[in-house]
PDB file of C-alpha atoms in Angstrom:
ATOM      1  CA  UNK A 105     -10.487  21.395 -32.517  1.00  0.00           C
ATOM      2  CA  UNK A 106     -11.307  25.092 -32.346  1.00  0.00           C
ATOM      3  CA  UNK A 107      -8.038  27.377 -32.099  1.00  0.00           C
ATOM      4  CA  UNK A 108      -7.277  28.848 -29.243  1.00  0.00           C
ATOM      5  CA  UNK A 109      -7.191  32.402 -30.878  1.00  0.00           C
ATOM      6  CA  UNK A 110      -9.273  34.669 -29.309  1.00  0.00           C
ATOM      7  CA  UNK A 111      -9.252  32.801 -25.947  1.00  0.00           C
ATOM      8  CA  UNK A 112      -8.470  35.591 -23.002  1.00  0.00           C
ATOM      9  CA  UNK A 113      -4.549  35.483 -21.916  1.00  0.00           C
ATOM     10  CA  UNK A 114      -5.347  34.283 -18.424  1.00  0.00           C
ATOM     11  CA  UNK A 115      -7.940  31.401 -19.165  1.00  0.00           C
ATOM     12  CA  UNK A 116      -5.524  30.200 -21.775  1.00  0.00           C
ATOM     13  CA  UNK A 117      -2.428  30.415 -18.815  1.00  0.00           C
ATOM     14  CA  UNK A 118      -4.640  28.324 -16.912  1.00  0.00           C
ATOM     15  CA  UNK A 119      -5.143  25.746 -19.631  1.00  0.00           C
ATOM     16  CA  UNK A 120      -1.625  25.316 -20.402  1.00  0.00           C
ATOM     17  CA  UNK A 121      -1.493  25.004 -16.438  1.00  0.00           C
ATOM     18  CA  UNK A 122      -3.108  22.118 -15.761  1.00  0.00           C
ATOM     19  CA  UNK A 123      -1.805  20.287 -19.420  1.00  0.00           C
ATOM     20  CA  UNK A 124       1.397  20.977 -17.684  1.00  0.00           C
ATOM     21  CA  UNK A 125       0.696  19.222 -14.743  1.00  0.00           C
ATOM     22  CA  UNK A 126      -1.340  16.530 -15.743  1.00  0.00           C
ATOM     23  CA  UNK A 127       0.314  15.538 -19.483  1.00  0.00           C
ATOM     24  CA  UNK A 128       2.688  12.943 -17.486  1.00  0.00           C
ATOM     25  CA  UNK A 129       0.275  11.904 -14.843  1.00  0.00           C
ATOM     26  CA  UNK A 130      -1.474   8.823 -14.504  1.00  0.00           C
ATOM     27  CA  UNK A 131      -4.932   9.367 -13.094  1.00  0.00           C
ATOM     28  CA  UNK A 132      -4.303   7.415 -10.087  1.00  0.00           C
ATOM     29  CA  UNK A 133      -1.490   9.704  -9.223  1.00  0.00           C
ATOM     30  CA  UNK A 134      -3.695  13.133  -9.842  1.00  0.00           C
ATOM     31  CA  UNK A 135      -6.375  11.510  -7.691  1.00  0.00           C
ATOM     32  CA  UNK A 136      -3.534  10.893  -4.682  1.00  0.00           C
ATOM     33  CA  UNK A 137      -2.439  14.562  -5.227  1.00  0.00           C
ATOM     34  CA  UNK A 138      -5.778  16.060  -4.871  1.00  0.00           C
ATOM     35  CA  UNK A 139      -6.560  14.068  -2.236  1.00  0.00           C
ATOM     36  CA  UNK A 140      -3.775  14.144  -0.108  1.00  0.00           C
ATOM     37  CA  UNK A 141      -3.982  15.719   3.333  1.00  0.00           C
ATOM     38  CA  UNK A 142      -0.674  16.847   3.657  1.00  0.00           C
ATOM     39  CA  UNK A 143      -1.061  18.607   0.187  1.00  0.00           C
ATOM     40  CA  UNK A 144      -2.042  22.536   0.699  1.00  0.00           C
ATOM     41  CA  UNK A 145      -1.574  22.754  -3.161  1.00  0.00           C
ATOM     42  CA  UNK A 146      -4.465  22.887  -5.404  1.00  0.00           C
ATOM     43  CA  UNK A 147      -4.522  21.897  -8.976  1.00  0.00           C
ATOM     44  CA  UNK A 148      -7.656  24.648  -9.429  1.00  0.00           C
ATOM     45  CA  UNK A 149      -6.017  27.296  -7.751  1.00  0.00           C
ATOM     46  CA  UNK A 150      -4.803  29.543 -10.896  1.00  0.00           C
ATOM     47  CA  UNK A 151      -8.564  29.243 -12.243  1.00  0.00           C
ATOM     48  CA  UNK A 152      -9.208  32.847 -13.569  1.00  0.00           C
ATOM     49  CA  UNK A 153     -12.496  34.027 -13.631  1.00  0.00           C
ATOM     50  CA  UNK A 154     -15.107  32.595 -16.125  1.00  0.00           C
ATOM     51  CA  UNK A 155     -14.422  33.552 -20.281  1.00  0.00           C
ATOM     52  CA  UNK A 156     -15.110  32.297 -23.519  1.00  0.00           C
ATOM     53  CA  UNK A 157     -13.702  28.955 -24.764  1.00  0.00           C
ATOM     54  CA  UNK A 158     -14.511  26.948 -27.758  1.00  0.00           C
ATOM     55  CA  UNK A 159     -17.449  24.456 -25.770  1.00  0.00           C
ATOM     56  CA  UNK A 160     -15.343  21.580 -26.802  1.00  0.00           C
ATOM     57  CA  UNK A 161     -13.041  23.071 -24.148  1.00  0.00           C
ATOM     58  CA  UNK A 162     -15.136  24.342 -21.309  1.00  0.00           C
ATOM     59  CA  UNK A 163     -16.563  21.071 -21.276  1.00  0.00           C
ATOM     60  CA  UNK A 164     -13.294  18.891 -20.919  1.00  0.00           C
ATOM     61  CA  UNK A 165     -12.364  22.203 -17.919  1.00  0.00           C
ATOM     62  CA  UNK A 166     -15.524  21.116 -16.778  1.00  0.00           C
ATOM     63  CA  UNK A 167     -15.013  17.086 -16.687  1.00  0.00           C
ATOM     64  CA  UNK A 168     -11.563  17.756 -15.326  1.00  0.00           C
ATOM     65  CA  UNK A 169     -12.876  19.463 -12.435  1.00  0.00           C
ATOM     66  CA  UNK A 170     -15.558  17.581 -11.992  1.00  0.00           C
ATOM     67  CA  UNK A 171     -13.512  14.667 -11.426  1.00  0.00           C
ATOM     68  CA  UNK A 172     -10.724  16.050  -9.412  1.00  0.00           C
ATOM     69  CA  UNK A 173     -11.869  19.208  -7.036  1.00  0.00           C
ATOM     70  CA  UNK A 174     -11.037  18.646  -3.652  1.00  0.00           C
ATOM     71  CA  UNK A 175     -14.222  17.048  -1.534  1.00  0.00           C
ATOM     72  CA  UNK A 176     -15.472  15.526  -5.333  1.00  0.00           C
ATOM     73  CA  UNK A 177     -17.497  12.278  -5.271  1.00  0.00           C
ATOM     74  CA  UNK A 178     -14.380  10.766  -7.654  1.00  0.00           C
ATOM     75  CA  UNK A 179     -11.825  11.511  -4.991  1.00  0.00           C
ATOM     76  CA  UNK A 180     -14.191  10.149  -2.049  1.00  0.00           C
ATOM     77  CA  UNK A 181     -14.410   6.984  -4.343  1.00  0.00           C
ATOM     78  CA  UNK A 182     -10.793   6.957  -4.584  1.00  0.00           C
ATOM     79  CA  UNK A 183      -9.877   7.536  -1.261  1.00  0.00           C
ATOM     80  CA  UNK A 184     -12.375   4.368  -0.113  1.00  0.00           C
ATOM     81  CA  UNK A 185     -10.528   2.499  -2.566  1.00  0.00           C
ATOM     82  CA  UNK A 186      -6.957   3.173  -1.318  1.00  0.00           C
ATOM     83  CA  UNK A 187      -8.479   2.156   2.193  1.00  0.00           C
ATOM     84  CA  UNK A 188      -9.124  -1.143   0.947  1.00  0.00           C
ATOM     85  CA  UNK A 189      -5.924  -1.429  -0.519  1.00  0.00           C
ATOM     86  CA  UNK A 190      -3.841  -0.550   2.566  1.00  0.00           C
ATOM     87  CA  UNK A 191      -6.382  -3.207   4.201  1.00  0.00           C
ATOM     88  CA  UNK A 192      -5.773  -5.999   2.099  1.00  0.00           C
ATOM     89  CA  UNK A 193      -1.851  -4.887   2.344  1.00  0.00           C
ATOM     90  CA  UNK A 194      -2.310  -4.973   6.036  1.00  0.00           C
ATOM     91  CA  UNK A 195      -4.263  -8.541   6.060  1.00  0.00           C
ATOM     92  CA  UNK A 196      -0.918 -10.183   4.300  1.00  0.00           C
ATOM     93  CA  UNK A 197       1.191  -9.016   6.659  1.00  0.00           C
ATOM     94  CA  UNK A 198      -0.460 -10.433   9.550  1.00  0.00           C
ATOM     95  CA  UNK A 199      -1.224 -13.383   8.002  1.00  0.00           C
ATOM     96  CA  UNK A 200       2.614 -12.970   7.213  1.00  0.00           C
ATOM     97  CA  UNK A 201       3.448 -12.262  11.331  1.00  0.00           C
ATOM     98  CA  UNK A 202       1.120 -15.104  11.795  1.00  0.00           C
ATOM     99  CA  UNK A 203       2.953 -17.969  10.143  1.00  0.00           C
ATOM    100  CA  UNK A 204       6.334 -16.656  11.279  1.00  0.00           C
ATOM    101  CA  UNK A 205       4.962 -17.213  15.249  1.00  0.00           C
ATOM    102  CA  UNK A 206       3.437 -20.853  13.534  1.00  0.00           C
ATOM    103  CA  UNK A 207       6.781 -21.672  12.385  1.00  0.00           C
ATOM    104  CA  UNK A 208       8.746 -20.594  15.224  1.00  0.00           C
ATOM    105  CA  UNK A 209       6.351 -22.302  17.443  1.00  0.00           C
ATOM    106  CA  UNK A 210       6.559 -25.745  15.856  1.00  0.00           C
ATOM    107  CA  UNK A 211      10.743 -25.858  15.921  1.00  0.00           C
ATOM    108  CA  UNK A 212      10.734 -24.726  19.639  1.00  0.00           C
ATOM    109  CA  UNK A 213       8.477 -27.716  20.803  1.00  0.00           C
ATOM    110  CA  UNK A 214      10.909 -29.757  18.644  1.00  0.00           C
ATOM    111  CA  UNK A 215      13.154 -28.789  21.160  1.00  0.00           C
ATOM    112  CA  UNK A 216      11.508 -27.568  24.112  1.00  0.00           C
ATOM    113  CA  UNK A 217      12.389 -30.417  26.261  1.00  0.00           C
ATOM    114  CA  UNK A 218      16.404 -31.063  26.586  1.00  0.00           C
ATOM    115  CA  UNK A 219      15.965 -33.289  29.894  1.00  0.00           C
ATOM    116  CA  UNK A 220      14.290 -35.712  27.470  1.00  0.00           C
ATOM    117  CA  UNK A 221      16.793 -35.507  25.066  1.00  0.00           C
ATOM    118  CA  UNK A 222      19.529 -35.826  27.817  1.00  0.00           C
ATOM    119  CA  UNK A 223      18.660 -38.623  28.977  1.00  0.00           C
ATOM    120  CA  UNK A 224      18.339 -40.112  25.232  1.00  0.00           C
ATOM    121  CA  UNK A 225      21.527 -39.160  24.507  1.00  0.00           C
ATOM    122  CA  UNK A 226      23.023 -41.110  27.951  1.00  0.00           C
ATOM    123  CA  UNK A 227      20.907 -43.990  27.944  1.00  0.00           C
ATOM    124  CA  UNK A 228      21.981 -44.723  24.127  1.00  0.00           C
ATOM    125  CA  UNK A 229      26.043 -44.316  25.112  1.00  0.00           C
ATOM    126  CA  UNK A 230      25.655 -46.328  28.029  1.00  0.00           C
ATOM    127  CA  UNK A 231      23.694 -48.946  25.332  1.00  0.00           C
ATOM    128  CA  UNK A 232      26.679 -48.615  23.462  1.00  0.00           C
ATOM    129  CA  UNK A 233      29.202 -48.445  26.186  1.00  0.00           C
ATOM    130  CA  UNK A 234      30.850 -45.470  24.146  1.00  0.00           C
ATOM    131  CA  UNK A 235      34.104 -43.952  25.317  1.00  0.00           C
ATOM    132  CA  UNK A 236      34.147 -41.160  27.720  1.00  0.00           C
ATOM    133  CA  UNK A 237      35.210 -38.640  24.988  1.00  0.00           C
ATOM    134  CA  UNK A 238      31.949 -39.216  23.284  1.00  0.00           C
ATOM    135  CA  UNK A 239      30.024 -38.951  25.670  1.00  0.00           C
ATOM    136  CA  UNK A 240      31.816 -35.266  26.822  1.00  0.00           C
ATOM    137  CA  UNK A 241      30.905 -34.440  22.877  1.00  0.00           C
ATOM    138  CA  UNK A 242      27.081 -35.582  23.323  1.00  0.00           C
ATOM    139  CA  UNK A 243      26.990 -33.378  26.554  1.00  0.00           C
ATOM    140  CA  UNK A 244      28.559 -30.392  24.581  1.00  0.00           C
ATOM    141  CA  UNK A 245      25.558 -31.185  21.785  1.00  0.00           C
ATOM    142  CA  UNK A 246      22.768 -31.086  24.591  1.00  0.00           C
ATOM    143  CA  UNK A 247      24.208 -27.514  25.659  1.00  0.00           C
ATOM    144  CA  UNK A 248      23.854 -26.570  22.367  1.00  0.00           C
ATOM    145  CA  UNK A 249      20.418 -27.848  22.314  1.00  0.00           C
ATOM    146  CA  UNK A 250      19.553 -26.187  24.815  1.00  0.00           C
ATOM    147  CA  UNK A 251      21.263 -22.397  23.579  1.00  0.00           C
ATOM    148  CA  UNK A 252      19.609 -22.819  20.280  1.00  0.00           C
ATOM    149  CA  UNK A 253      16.257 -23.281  22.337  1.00  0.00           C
ATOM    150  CA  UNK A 254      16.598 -20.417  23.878  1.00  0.00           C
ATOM    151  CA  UNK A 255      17.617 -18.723  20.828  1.00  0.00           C
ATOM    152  CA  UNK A 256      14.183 -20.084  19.741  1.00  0.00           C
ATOM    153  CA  UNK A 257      11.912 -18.962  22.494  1.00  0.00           C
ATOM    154  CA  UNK A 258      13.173 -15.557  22.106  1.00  0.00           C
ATOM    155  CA  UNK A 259      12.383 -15.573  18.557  1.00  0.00           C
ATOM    156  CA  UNK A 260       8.899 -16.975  19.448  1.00  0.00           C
ATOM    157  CA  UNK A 261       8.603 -13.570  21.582  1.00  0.00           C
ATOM    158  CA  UNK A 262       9.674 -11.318  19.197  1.00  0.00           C
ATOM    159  CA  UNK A 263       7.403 -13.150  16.321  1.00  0.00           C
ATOM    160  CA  UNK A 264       4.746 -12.834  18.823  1.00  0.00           C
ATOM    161  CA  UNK A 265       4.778  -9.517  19.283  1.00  0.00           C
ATOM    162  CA  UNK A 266       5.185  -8.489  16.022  1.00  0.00           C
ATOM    163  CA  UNK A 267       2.469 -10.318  15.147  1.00  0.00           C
ATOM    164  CA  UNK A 268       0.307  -8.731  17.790  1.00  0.00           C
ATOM    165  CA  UNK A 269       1.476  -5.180  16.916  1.00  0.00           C
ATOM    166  CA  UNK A 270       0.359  -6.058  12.994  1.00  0.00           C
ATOM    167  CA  UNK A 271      -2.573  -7.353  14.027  1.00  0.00           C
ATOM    168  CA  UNK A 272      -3.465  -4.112  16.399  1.00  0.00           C
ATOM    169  CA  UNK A 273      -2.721  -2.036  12.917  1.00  0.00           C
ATOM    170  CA  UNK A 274      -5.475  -3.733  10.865  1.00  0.00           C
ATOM    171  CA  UNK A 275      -8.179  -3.556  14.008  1.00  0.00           C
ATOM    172  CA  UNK A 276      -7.385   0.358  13.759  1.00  0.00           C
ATOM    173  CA  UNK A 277      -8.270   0.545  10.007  1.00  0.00           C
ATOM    174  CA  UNK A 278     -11.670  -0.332  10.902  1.00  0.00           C
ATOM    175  CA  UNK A 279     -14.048  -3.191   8.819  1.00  0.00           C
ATOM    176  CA  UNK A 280     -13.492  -3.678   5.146  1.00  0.00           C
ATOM    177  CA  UNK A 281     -15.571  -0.936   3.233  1.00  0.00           C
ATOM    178  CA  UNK A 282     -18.455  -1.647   1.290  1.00  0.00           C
ATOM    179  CA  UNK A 283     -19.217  -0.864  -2.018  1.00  0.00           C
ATOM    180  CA  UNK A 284     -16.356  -1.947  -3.851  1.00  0.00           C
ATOM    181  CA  UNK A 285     -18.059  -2.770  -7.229  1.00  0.00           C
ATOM    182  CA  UNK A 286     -19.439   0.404  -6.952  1.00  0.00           C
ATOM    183  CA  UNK A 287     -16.234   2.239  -6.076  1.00  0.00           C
ATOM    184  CA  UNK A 288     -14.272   0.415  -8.970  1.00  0.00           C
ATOM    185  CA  UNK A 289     -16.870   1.093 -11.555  1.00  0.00           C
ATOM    186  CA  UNK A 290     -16.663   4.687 -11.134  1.00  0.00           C
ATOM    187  CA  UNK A 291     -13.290   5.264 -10.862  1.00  0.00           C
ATOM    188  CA  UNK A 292     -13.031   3.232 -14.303  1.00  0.00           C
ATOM    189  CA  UNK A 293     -15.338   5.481 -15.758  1.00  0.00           C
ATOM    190  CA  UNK A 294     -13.524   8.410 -14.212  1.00  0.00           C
ATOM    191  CA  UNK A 295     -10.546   7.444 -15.719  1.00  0.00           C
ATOM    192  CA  UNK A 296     -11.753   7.582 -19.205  1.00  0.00           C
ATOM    193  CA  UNK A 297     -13.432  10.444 -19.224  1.00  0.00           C
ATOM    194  CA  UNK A 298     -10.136  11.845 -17.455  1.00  0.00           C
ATOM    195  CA  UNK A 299      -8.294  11.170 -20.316  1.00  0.00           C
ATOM    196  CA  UNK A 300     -10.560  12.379 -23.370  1.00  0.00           C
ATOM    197  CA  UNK A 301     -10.935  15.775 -21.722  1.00  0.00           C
ATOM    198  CA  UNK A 302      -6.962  15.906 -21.402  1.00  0.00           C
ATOM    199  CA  UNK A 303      -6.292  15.273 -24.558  1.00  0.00           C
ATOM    200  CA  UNK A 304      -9.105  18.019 -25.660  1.00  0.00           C
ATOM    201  CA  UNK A 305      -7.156  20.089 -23.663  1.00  0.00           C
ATOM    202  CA  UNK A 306      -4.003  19.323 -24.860  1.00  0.00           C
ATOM    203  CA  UNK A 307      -5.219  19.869 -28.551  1.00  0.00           C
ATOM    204  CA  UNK A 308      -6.379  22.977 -27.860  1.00  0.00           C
ATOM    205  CA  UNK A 309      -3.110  23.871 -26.281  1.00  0.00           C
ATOM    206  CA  UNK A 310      -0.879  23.273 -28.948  1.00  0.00           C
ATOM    207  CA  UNK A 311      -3.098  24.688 -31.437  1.00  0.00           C
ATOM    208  CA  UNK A 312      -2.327  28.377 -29.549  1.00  0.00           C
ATOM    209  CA  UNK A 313       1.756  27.358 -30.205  1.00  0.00           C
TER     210      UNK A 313
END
């Protein structure tokens, strides 16, 4: 690696800069940066104007850009990809939503009809010519029958609409994106050639200390 002796103050400020901010950063996370809406920051914004590097160096500046400028096809690919992701992290919870209205479903028709189990209830004491005390403790267990049921059904409502709300969520994200081979491929290449033009750059950094 070429020392950095020579190198104009400013172009080697902005070298150091971006080693700085990238040395602990997984590529994932420098793609998310750059491509974050909310993020007026710019990892190119201290670029000085063009000078003379070893070409070991202007070409890992290069790659680094290349990759990571705001609007850049890596960060379009990246930003398709994190789509899917939310997607598929959207699909699990409605399938999630979905089996909690199932669930709830199936033990409120267990239970959704306490005239049927009344009369069960009286027709076997009356079989059994129990004492009146049991029977006054059956007819406390069908009122309980009939509170948990309605502890049910407003369950099933709730489940219901959180399911719905979920499933309104997903709808808004649109189809599934195509092109995922694609997408994955070039991030994977992305990411290597991420990291071999940091570490040039990181070489030629501590070669000016």
């Amino acid at each position: 690696m070429a020392a950095a002796a020579g190198v104009e103050p400013p172009a080697l400020a902005y070298i150091r800069h971006l080693v700085e901010e990238l040395e602990d950063t997984a590529f994932e996370d420098a793609c998310f940066d750059q491509a974050d809406e909310f993020n007026d920051g710019d990892l190119f914004d201290r670029r000085p104007e063009p000078s003379e590097v070893p070409a070991a160096v202007a070409r890992a500046l290069d790659g680094v850009e290349d990759l990571l400028w705001k609007g850049s096809p890596t960060l379009a690919a990246y930003a398709r990809q994190d789509a899917r992701n939310r997607r598929l992290e959207q699909e699990n919870v409605v399938a999630a939503t979905a089996a909690a209205v199932a669930d709830t479903g199936a033990a409120t028709a267990g239970r959704n009809n306490p005239e049927v189990v009344t009369a069960a209830v009286v027709t076997e004491l009356e079989r059994m010519n129990r004492a009146q005390e049991e029977e006054a403790a059956a007819a406390a267990a069908v009122d309980g029958l009939r509170a948990s049921l309605a502890g049910l059904l407003e369950r099933l409502v709730l489940a219901v609409e959180e399911a719905e709300e979920e499933a309104a969520k997903l709808e808004a994200m649109g189809p599934e994106l195509p092109g995922l081979a694609e997408d994955v491929g070039a991030l994977f290449r992305a990411q290597k050639r991420f990291l071999d033009c940091l570490r040039v750059l990181r070489l030629f950094v501590a070669s000016a200390r």
